[in-house]
Amino acid sequence: MTERTPKPLDDESAAIVLGAVVFVAAAVVAVVVFWGRALPIAGAGSIGTFVAIAAAASAAVSFGVGRLVASRLHIGGIAGRTRSRYLWFDLIALSIAHAAIALLGWIGVATVMEDAFLGATLYTSPAVVLAGAATALTAYASYLSALALSPKHLSLVLAVFLVVGVMSAMLSSSDPLWWQMNLSALGITHDISSLTFNLTLIVSGVIITTIARFGTASLPSVTVADRRRLWIVRSVFILLGVLLACVGIFPVDRFFLLHNTVATGMAVAYGLLVIGAPWLLPSLPRTFLVLGYVFVAGIVALTILFFAGVYNLTAVELVAGLMIFAWVILFLRNVQQSE
């Protein structure tokens, strides 16, 4: 009889094993923290808070483990025709993004469940099981996300992170009338919403600089003209990322002129990229190029309506930001589709 060589774990099996390890670790910690207590679902000292913090930590660690495995197996780091490697700040930003999605997502779930089960509390045993299961599920998803990194997957991470981060800042703002000023007012409240909003912008800016390399790696680069176009598109994306991060680094209340300059510069850079897209991105579908013109026209129309007193600045910033990030996300999906 011949000996059978044991097969290595596939991605799903490895993710399940990691989830099981995290389940045990989270359950042990939960037993110590929850012992002898009746826990509220949300709020201070609740199971929701514990799960959010534990899930954020497990998401960050599991993402790092996943990228370590991916680098050893040489997967998830190839974009199109060019082999690209994630740099340390790319991985830190993506790890923070996964952790923030887990943290804010589970807080949101706990808040909804608290409203659904008014006055309900959990005893130690079910609380431990729920905490371990939620943390294990987060680790499982984060590990698989790390292995699946691609331009299209980056677009999903960016979209979810932006929505979760900005919505959390809106809901937690200590100033309920922030919207009467502008979107940047979320970054000046000097509370958790300010930190959430500014950190969301900074990390999103770093993710866009990652997109600048991986999202453009599959563009044609055969001729000198191709390489020139690739360099321009990549440079503009890096500029967009840097400017977005600067919007979060320089709050409008302390750096009024600089904040408004980088925010305006981001819109201008986006407009130039879209207007030059037929020459810079000739390989992409015509429908995508036309959509870019529609988005730019929409932003210009909104700006005119703002100066005419029809809309306030918050509405203009929200819709314009939505259009810009939607275009970036669609760019990533179209680039991968055209490979």
XYZ file of C-alpha atoms in Angstrom:
339
model
C 0.000 0.000 0.000
C 1.216 3.462 -0.837
C 1.072 6.238 1.690
C -1.281 9.048 0.846
C 0.246 12.488 1.125
C -2.051 14.741 3.137
C -3.517 17.518 1.024
C -2.802 21.081 2.125
C -5.727 23.095 3.403
C -7.657 24.969 0.740
C -8.667 28.585 1.317
C -12.089 27.790 2.753
C -10.749 25.125 5.097
C -7.967 27.407 6.313
C -10.509 30.178 6.925
C -12.702 27.785 8.913
C -9.734 26.636 11.024
C -8.771 30.259 11.697
C -12.378 31.041 12.614
C -12.428 28.130 15.055
C -9.227 29.342 16.731
C -10.638 32.859 17.014
C -13.910 31.471 18.388
C -12.084 29.719 21.226
C -9.900 32.755 21.999
C -12.859 35.175 21.977
C -14.955 32.818 24.096
C -12.232 32.503 26.732
C -11.880 36.281 26.997
C -15.668 36.667 27.031
C -16.007 34.235 29.941
C -13.630 36.384 32.006
C -15.351 39.624 31.034
C -18.973 38.408 31.210
C -18.804 36.093 34.256
C -21.754 36.565 36.597
C -23.256 39.460 34.665
C -26.481 40.138 32.795
C -25.392 42.062 29.716
C -27.311 44.702 27.746
C -27.296 44.270 23.971
C -25.837 47.692 23.130
C -24.171 50.585 24.915
C -21.437 50.785 27.531
C -20.475 47.420 29.023
C -22.687 45.548 26.545
C -22.148 42.454 24.463
C -22.377 44.677 21.381
C -19.410 46.755 22.491
C -17.375 43.664 23.325
C -18.157 42.022 19.974
C -17.328 45.213 18.056
C -13.903 45.570 19.696
C -13.073 41.855 19.501
C -14.244 41.659 15.882
C -12.161 44.686 14.909
C -9.046 43.109 16.417
C -9.740 39.744 14.792
C -10.421 41.398 11.415
C -7.091 43.230 11.474
C -5.113 40.158 12.568
C -6.904 37.781 10.185
C -6.341 40.140 7.278
C -2.635 40.228 8.103
C -2.499 36.432 8.301
C -4.323 36.180 4.998
C -1.894 38.530 3.259
C 1.058 36.596 4.722
C -0.363 33.373 3.293
C -1.103 35.085 -0.022
C 2.451 36.408 -0.311
C 3.889 32.948 0.348
C 1.610 31.401 -2.268
C 2.047 34.357 -4.670
C -1.670 35.064 -4.956
C -3.638 38.244 -4.611
C -0.663 40.417 -5.563
C -0.856 40.213 -9.341
C -2.705 42.901 -11.182
C -3.197 42.375 -14.885
C -0.012 42.063 -16.882
C 2.181 43.585 -14.190
C 3.170 41.863 -10.956
C 2.682 44.389 -8.186
C 3.300 43.961 -4.498
C 1.345 45.581 -1.725
C 3.499 47.986 0.268
C 3.439 48.163 4.048
C 1.208 51.258 4.131
C -1.205 49.603 1.694
C -1.602 46.666 4.048
C -1.928 48.872 7.129
C -4.660 50.952 5.458
C -6.547 47.882 4.250
C -6.194 46.246 7.656
C -7.591 49.377 9.337
C -10.419 49.443 6.798
C -11.401 45.850 7.599
C -11.150 46.514 11.337
C -13.254 49.673 11.055
C -15.902 47.902 8.983
C -16.118 45.184 11.656
C -16.143 47.666 14.557
C -18.754 50.021 13.156
C -20.789 47.258 11.523
C -21.238 45.246 14.727
C -22.040 48.402 16.709
C -24.759 49.113 14.162
C -26.121 45.557 14.419
C -26.150 45.767 18.226
C -27.989 49.105 18.135
C -30.676 47.689 15.843
C -31.056 44.557 18.001
C -31.298 46.709 21.135
C -34.230 48.576 19.577
C -35.817 45.294 18.482
C -35.541 43.697 21.959
C -36.232 46.606 24.306
C -35.027 45.945 27.832
C -33.623 42.499 27.024
C -30.395 41.265 28.638
C -28.154 38.268 28.022
C -26.748 35.863 30.615
C -23.146 34.710 30.529
C -23.522 31.427 28.585
C -25.440 32.696 25.523
C -23.406 35.920 25.528
C -20.143 33.951 25.359
C -21.394 31.823 22.464
C -22.713 34.832 20.537
C -19.512 36.819 21.088
C -17.326 33.920 19.956
C -19.478 33.234 16.888
C -19.580 36.879 15.772
C -15.826 37.295 16.219
C -15.108 34.015 14.406
C -17.359 35.010 11.493
C -15.513 38.313 11.183
C -12.121 36.569 11.182
C -13.332 34.088 8.538
C -14.549 36.874 6.232
C -11.468 39.063 6.743
C -9.081 36.187 5.992
C -10.860 35.335 2.730
C -10.965 39.023 1.828
C -7.179 39.211 2.194
C -6.742 36.275 -0.182
C -9.183 37.677 -2.745
C -7.636 41.147 -3.126
C -7.947 42.419 -6.697
C -8.966 45.729 -8.294
C -12.610 44.644 -8.236
C -12.377 43.529 -4.608
C -10.618 46.746 -3.636
C -13.602 48.631 -5.047
C -15.911 46.693 -2.724
C -13.693 47.319 0.324
C -13.489 51.040 -0.480
C -17.256 51.351 -0.985
C -18.204 49.508 2.210
C -15.579 51.329 4.282
C -16.674 54.762 3.064
C -20.383 54.098 3.625
C -19.887 52.572 7.080
C -17.406 55.254 8.188
C -19.352 58.315 7.010
C -22.734 56.973 8.186
C -21.266 56.189 11.620
C -19.867 59.726 11.856
C -23.266 61.165 10.943
C -25.143 59.053 13.489
C -22.690 59.671 16.334
C -22.194 63.411 15.849
C -22.774 65.466 18.998
C -24.106 68.295 16.817
C -27.451 67.175 15.324
C -27.486 70.217 13.010
C -24.084 69.581 11.426
C -25.751 69.221 8.034
C -26.733 72.907 8.039
C -23.071 73.830 7.568
C -21.293 71.299 5.312
C -20.074 67.710 5.248
C -16.698 68.724 6.666
C -18.477 69.841 9.845
C -18.470 66.160 10.857
C -14.716 66.472 11.294
C -14.772 69.399 13.739
C -17.086 68.203 16.534
C -14.155 67.063 18.746
C -15.856 63.778 19.624
C -15.846 60.200 18.334
C -17.688 61.230 15.150
C -14.882 63.669 14.304
C -12.248 60.954 14.731
C -14.358 58.493 12.703
C -14.933 60.938 9.843
C -11.339 62.148 9.550
C -9.877 58.644 9.881
C -12.274 57.395 7.197
C -11.021 60.051 4.783
C -7.349 59.437 5.577
C -7.549 55.655 5.208
C -9.682 55.980 2.059
C -7.016 58.247 0.596
C -4.354 55.604 1.223
C -6.593 52.950 -0.361
C -6.937 55.132 -3.463
C -3.139 55.371 -3.734
C -3.153 51.556 -3.627
C -5.743 51.609 -6.396
C -3.427 53.911 -8.344
C -0.951 51.047 -8.757
C -3.136 47.956 -8.841
C -6.076 49.491 -10.683
C -3.902 50.793 -13.511
C -1.469 47.877 -13.823
C -3.564 46.162 -16.505
C -3.741 49.226 -18.765
C -1.796 48.901 -22.050
C 1.912 49.719 -21.710
C 3.420 48.476 -24.982
C 4.238 51.729 -26.728
C 5.779 54.950 -25.449
C 2.364 56.631 -25.749
C 0.771 53.827 -23.727
C 3.334 54.191 -20.969
C 2.857 57.979 -20.921
C -0.899 57.575 -20.575
C -0.441 54.977 -17.839
C 1.883 57.305 -15.921
C -0.594 60.202 -16.150
C -3.588 58.141 -14.986
C -1.603 56.632 -12.124
C -0.281 60.053 -11.061
C -3.767 61.586 -11.024
C -5.103 58.713 -8.917
C -2.235 59.150 -6.458
C -3.013 62.878 -6.360
C -6.689 62.094 -5.652
C -5.690 59.819 -2.774
C -3.268 62.332 -1.270
C -5.800 65.169 -1.510
C -8.552 63.037 0.050
C -6.277 62.097 2.945
C -5.394 65.779 3.403
C -9.101 66.646 3.716
C -9.122 64.458 6.838
C -5.692 65.531 8.088
C -6.541 69.253 7.961
C -9.990 69.886 9.565
C -11.838 72.890 8.220
C -12.083 74.681 11.586
C -8.303 74.828 12.071
C -7.056 74.841 8.463
C -9.856 76.596 6.580
C -7.908 77.700 3.512
C -5.809 74.544 3.205
C -8.826 72.272 3.761
C -10.881 73.997 1.068
C -7.914 74.071 -1.304
C -7.291 70.314 -1.140
C -11.036 69.566 -1.370
C -11.361 71.756 -4.465
C -8.170 70.289 -5.906
C -9.634 66.810 -5.589
C -12.703 67.822 -7.616
C -10.516 69.499 -10.248
C -8.212 66.460 -10.538
C -11.238 64.199 -10.963
C -12.699 66.485 -13.640
C -9.431 66.546 -15.599
C -9.183 62.753 -15.416
C -12.724 62.288 -16.722
C -12.371 64.879 -19.488
C -9.103 63.293 -20.641
C -10.421 59.740 -20.298
C -11.093 59.132 -24.033
C -7.382 59.707 -24.687
C -6.010 58.371 -21.405
C -8.259 55.281 -21.155
C -9.130 54.311 -24.759
C -9.359 50.593 -23.851
C -12.309 51.098 -21.498
C -15.956 50.803 -22.674
C -17.504 53.886 -24.263
C -20.475 53.691 -21.889
C -18.120 54.137 -18.933
C -16.454 57.144 -20.560
C -19.842 58.744 -21.279
C -20.946 58.118 -17.693
C -17.918 60.091 -16.504
C -19.057 63.097 -18.542
C -22.555 62.757 -17.082
C -21.113 62.759 -13.546
C -18.985 65.858 -14.220
C -21.991 67.654 -15.741
C -24.032 66.706 -12.673
C -21.408 68.118 -10.301
C -21.235 71.371 -12.295
C -25.046 71.650 -12.267
C -25.163 71.076 -8.509
C -22.523 73.750 -7.969
C -24.560 76.252 -9.996
C -27.697 75.393 -8.020
C -25.758 75.874 -4.777
C -24.696 79.385 -5.747
C -28.292 80.039 -6.822
C -29.451 79.108 -3.306
C -31.386 75.988 -4.320
C -29.217 73.460 -2.425
C -27.051 73.821 0.648
C -23.365 72.887 0.612
C -23.880 69.568 2.410
C -26.202 68.281 -0.315
C -23.741 69.315 -3.028
C -20.798 67.667 -1.247
C -22.690 64.432 -0.588
C -23.886 64.003 -4.164
C -20.565 65.118 -5.685
C -18.638 62.763 -3.380
C -20.997 59.926 -4.262
C -20.436 60.535 -7.982
C -16.658 60.697 -7.667
C -16.339 57.526 -5.621
C -18.899 55.724 -7.777
C -16.742 56.573 -10.805
C -13.589 55.299 -9.071
C -15.339 52.047 -8.122
C -16.727 51.580 -11.643
C -13.263 52.315 -13.056
C -11.793 49.440 -11.044
C -14.524 47.068 -12.157
C -14.217 48.061 -15.814
C -10.416 47.790 -15.739
C -10.583 44.228 -14.455
C -13.358 43.389 -16.912
C -11.191 44.576 -19.817
C -8.187 42.400 -18.874
